CSV table of C-alpha atoms in Angstrom, one decimal:
chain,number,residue,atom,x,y,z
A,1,UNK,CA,0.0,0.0,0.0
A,2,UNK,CA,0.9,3.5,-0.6
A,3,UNK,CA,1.6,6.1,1.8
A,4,UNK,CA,-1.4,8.1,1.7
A,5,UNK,CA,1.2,11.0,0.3
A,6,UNK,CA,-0.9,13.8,-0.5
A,7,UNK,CA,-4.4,14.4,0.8
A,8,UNK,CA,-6.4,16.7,3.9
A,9,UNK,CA,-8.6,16.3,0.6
A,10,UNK,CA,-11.8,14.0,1.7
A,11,UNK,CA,-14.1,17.3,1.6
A,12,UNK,CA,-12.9,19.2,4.9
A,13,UNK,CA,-12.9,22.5,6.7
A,14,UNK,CA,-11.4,23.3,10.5
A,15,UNK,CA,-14.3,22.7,11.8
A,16,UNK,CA,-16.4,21.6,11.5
A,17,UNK,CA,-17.9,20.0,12.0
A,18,UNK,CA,-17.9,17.0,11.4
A,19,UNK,CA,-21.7,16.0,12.0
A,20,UNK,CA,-22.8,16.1,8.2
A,21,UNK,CA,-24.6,12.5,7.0
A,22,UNK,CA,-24.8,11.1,3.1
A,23,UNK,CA,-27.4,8.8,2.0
A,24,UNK,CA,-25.8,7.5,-0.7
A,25,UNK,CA,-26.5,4.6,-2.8
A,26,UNK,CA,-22.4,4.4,-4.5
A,27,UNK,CA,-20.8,1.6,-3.8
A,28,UNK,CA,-17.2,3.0,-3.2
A,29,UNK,CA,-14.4,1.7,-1.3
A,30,UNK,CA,-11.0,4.1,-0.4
A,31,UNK,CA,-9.5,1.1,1.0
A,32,UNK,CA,-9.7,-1.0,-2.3
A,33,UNK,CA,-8.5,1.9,-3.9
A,34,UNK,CA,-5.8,2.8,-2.2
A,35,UNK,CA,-4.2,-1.0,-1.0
A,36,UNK,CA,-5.2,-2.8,-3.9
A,37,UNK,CA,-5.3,-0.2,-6.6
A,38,UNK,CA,-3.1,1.8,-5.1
A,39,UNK,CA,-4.7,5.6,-6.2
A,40,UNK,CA,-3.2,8.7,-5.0
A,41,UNK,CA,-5.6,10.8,-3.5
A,42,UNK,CA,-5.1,12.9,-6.2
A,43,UNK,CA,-6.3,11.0,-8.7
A,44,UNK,CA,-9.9,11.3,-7.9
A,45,UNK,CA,-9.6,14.3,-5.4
A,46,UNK,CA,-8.1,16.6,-8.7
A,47,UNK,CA,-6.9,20.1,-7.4
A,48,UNK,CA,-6.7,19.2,-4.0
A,49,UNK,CA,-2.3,20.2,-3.7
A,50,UNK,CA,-3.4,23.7,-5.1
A,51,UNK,CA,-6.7,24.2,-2.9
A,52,UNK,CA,-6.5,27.4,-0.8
A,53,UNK,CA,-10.1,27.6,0.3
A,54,UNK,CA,-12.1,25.2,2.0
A,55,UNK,CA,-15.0,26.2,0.5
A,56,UNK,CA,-13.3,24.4,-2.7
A,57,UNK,CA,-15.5,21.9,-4.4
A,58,UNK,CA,-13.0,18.9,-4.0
A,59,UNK,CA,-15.1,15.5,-4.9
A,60,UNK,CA,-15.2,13.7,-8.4
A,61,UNK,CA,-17.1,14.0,-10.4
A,62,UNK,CA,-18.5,10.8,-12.5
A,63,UNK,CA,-16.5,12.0,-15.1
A,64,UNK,CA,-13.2,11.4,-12.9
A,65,UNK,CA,-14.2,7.7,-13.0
A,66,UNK,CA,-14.1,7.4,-16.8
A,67,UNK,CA,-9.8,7.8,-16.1
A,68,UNK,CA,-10.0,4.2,-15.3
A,69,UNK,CA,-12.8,2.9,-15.9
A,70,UNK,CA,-14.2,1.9,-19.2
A,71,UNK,CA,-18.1,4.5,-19.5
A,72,UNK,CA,-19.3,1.9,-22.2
A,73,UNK,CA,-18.4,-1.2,-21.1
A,74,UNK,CA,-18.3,-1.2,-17.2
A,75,UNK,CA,-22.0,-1.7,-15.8
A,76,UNK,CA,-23.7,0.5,-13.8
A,77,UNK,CA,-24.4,-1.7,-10.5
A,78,UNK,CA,-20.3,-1.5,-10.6
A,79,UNK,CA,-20.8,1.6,-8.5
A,80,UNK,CA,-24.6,2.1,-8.7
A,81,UNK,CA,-27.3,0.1,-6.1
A,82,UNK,CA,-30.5,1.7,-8.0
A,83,UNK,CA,-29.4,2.8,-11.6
A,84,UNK,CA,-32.5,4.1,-12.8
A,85,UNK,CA,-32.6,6.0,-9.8
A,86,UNK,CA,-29.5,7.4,-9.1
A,87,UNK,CA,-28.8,9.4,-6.0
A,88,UNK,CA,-26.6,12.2,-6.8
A,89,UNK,CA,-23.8,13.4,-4.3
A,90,UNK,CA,-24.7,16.3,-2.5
A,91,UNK,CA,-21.6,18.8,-3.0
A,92,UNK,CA,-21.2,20.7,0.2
A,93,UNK,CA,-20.9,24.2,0.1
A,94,UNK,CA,-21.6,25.5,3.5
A,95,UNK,CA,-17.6,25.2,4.8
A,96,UNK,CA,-15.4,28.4,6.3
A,97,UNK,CA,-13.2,29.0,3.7
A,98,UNK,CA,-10.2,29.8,5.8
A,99,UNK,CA,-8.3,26.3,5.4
A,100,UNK,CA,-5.6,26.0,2.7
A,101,UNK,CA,-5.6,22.2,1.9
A,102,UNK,CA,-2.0,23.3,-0.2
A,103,UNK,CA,-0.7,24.8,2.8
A,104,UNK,CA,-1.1,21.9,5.0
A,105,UNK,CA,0.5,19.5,2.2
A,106,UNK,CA,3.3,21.6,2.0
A,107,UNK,CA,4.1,20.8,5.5
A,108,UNK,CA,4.0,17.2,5.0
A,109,UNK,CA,0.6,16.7,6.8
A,110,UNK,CA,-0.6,12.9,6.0
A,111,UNK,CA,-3.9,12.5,4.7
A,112,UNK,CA,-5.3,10.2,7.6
A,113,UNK,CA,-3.7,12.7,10.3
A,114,UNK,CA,-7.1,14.9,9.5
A,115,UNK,CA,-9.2,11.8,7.9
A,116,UNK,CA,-9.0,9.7,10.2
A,117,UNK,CA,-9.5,5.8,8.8
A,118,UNK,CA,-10.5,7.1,5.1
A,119,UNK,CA,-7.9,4.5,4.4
A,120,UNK,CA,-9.8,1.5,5.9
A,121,UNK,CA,-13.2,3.2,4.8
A,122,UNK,CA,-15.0,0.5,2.9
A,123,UNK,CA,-18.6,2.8,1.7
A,124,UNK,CA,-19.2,6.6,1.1
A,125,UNK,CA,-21.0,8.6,3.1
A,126,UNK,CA,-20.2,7.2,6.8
A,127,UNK,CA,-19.6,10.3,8.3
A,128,UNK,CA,-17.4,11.4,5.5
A,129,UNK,CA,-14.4,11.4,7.8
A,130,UNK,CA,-14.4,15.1,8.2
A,131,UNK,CA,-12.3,16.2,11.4
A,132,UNK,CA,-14.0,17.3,14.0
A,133,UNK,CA,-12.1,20.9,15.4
A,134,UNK,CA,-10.6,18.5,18.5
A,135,UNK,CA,-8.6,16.6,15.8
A,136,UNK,CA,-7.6,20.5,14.6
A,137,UNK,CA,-6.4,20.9,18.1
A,138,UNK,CA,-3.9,17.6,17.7
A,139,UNK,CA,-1.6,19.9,16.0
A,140,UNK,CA,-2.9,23.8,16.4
A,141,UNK,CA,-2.6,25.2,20.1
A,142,UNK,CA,-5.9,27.0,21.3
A,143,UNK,CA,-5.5,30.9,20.5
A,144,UNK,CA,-4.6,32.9,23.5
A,145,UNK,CA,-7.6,35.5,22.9
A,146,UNK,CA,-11.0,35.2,20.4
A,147,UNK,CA,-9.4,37.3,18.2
A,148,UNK,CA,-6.9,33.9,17.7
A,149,UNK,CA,-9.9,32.1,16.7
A,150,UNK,CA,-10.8,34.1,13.5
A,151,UNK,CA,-7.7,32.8,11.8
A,152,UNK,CA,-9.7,29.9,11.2
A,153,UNK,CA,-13.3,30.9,11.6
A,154,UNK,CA,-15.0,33.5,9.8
A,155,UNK,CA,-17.2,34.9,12.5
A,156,UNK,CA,-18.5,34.1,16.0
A,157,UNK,CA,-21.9,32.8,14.4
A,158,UNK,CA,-19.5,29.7,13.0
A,159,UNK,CA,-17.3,30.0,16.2
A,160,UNK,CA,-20.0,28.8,18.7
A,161,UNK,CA,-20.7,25.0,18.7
A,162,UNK,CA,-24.6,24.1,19.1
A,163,UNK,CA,-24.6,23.5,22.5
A,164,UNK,CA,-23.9,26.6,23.4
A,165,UNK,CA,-26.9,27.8,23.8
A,166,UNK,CA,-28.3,30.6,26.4
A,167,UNK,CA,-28.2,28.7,29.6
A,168,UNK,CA,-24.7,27.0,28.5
A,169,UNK,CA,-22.2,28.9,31.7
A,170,UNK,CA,-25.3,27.2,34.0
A,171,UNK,CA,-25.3,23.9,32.5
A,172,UNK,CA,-22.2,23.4,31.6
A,173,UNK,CA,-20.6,21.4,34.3
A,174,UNK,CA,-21.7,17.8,32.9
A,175,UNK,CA,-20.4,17.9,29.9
A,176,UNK,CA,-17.1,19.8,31.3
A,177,UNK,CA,-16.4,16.3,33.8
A,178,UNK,CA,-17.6,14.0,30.5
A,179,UNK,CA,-15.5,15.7,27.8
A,180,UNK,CA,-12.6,18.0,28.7
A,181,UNK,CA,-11.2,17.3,25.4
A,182,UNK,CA,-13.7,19.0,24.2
A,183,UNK,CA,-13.7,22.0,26.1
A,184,UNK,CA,-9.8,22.1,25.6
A,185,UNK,CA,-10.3,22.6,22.1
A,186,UNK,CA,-11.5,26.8,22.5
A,187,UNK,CA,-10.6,27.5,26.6
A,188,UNK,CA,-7.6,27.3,28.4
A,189,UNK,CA,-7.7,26.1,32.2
A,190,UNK,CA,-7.2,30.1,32.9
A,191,UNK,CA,-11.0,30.5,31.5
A,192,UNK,CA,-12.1,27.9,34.1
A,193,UNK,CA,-10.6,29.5,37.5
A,194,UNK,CA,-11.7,32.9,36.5
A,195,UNK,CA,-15.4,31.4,38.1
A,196,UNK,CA,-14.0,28.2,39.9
A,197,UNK,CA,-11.0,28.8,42.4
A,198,UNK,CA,-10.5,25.5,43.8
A,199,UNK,CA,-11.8,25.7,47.2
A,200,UNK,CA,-15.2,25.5,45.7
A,201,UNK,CA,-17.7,22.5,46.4
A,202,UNK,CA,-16.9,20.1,43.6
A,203,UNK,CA,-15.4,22.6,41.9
A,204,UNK,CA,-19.0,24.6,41.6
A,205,UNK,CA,-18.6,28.3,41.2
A,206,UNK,CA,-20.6,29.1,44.6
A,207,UNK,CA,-19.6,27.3,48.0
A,208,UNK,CA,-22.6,25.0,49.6
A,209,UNK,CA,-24.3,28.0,51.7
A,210,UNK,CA,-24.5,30.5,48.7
A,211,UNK,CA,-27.8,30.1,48.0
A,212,UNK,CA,-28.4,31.5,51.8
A,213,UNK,CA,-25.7,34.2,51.5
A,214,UNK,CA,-25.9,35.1,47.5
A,215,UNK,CA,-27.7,38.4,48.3
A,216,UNK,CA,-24.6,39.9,49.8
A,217,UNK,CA,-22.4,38.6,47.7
A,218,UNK,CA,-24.7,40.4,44.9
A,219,UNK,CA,-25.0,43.8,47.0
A,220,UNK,CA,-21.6,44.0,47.1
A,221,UNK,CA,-21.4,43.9,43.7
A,222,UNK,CA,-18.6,40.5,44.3
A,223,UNK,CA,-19.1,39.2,41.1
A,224,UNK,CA,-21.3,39.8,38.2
A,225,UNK,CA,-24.4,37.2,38.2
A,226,UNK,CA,-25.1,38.0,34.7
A,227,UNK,CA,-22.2,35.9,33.8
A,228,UNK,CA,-24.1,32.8,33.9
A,229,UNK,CA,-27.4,33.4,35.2
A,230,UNK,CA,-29.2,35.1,32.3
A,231,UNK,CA,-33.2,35.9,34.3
């Protein structure tokens, strides 16, 4: 087999986001291709050492196919389950464009150190081993401000993951003890002790008895409710 030599090509962006689902009905296998066949990545994935954007439009097209394999005489359930009804590949078009595939080939980045297992991937569409932005943090450090975190997203709207919604700084604590990794990937341990100081029960932001004593702590103007509490 190959080295999987030049790739970061699978259809990717930093982030994200990595939740995105194909129904497909192709019958595709990367691993056949690249141990048996032995493809380069880009043979099908054509323009992938130039890309600048991740916005670029990076899959095959049918087309690509015909490079190697014969259009008249190879038969359509080769790649096709229903060929009268063929489902066509969605292209996806809703990625930040800040990531420079041809950058990160440059510096000898592996294509399975962002795809993870495209090269044991037997069928298209299983997640599309996109990296999720904790597999971006294998490599990148997390910026020291948010204005760090523009160099890869284009705005806080994309910056935010879904979770984070208005009660998040109240509700956060479970998923904080389940998935630090996660966490790790946008806040340093700094952002955690500006609320939690150690001496806290569990770790909470208010000691046992502040639910008695919070009225003073608020009079006092101690620290700002607002920060977590939004009514």
């Amino acid at each position: 087999m190959k080295t999987l030599s030049i790739l970061t090509a699978l259809f990717v962006t930093v982030l994200l986001a990595t939740n995105i689902q194909w129904k497909s009905d192709l019958k595709f296998s990367h691993k056949f291709h690249q141990q048996e066949v032995e493809a380069e990545c880009t043979e099908c994935h054509a323009g992938v050492d130039t890309s600048r954007l991740g916005s670029d439009d990076l899959l095959p097209a049918m087309e690509t196919c015909y490079n190697c394999h014969d259009e008249e005489e190879t038969e359509c359930t080769v790649c096709h389950e229903n060929p009268d009804e063929p489902v066509i590949l969605p292209r996806i078009t809703d990625y930040s464009p800040k990531f420079s595939h041809k950058l990160h080939l440059e510096k000898g980045t592996d294509c399975s150190v962002c795809h993870t297992g495209v090269e044991q991937a037997d069928k298209v569409g299983a997640g599309l081993h996109l990296p999720a932005m904790a597999t971006c943090m294998n490599c990148h450090s997390v910026p020291e401000n948010k204005e760090g975190c523009y160099q890869c997203h284009e705005s806080k709207d994309n910056v935010l993951p879904g979770d984070h919604v208005a009660d998040w700084k109240h509700n956060h604590g479970m998923i904080a003890e389940t998935d630090q990794i996660s966490c790790r990937s946008c806040h340093t341990e700094n952002y955690c002790t500006d609320c939690h100081q150690g001496e806290n029960l569990d770790n909470r932001a208010h000691p046992a008895e502040f639910i008695i004593t919070h009225s003073l702590s608020y009079t006092v103007r101690e620290s700002d409710c607002s920060n977590c509490h939004q009514s």
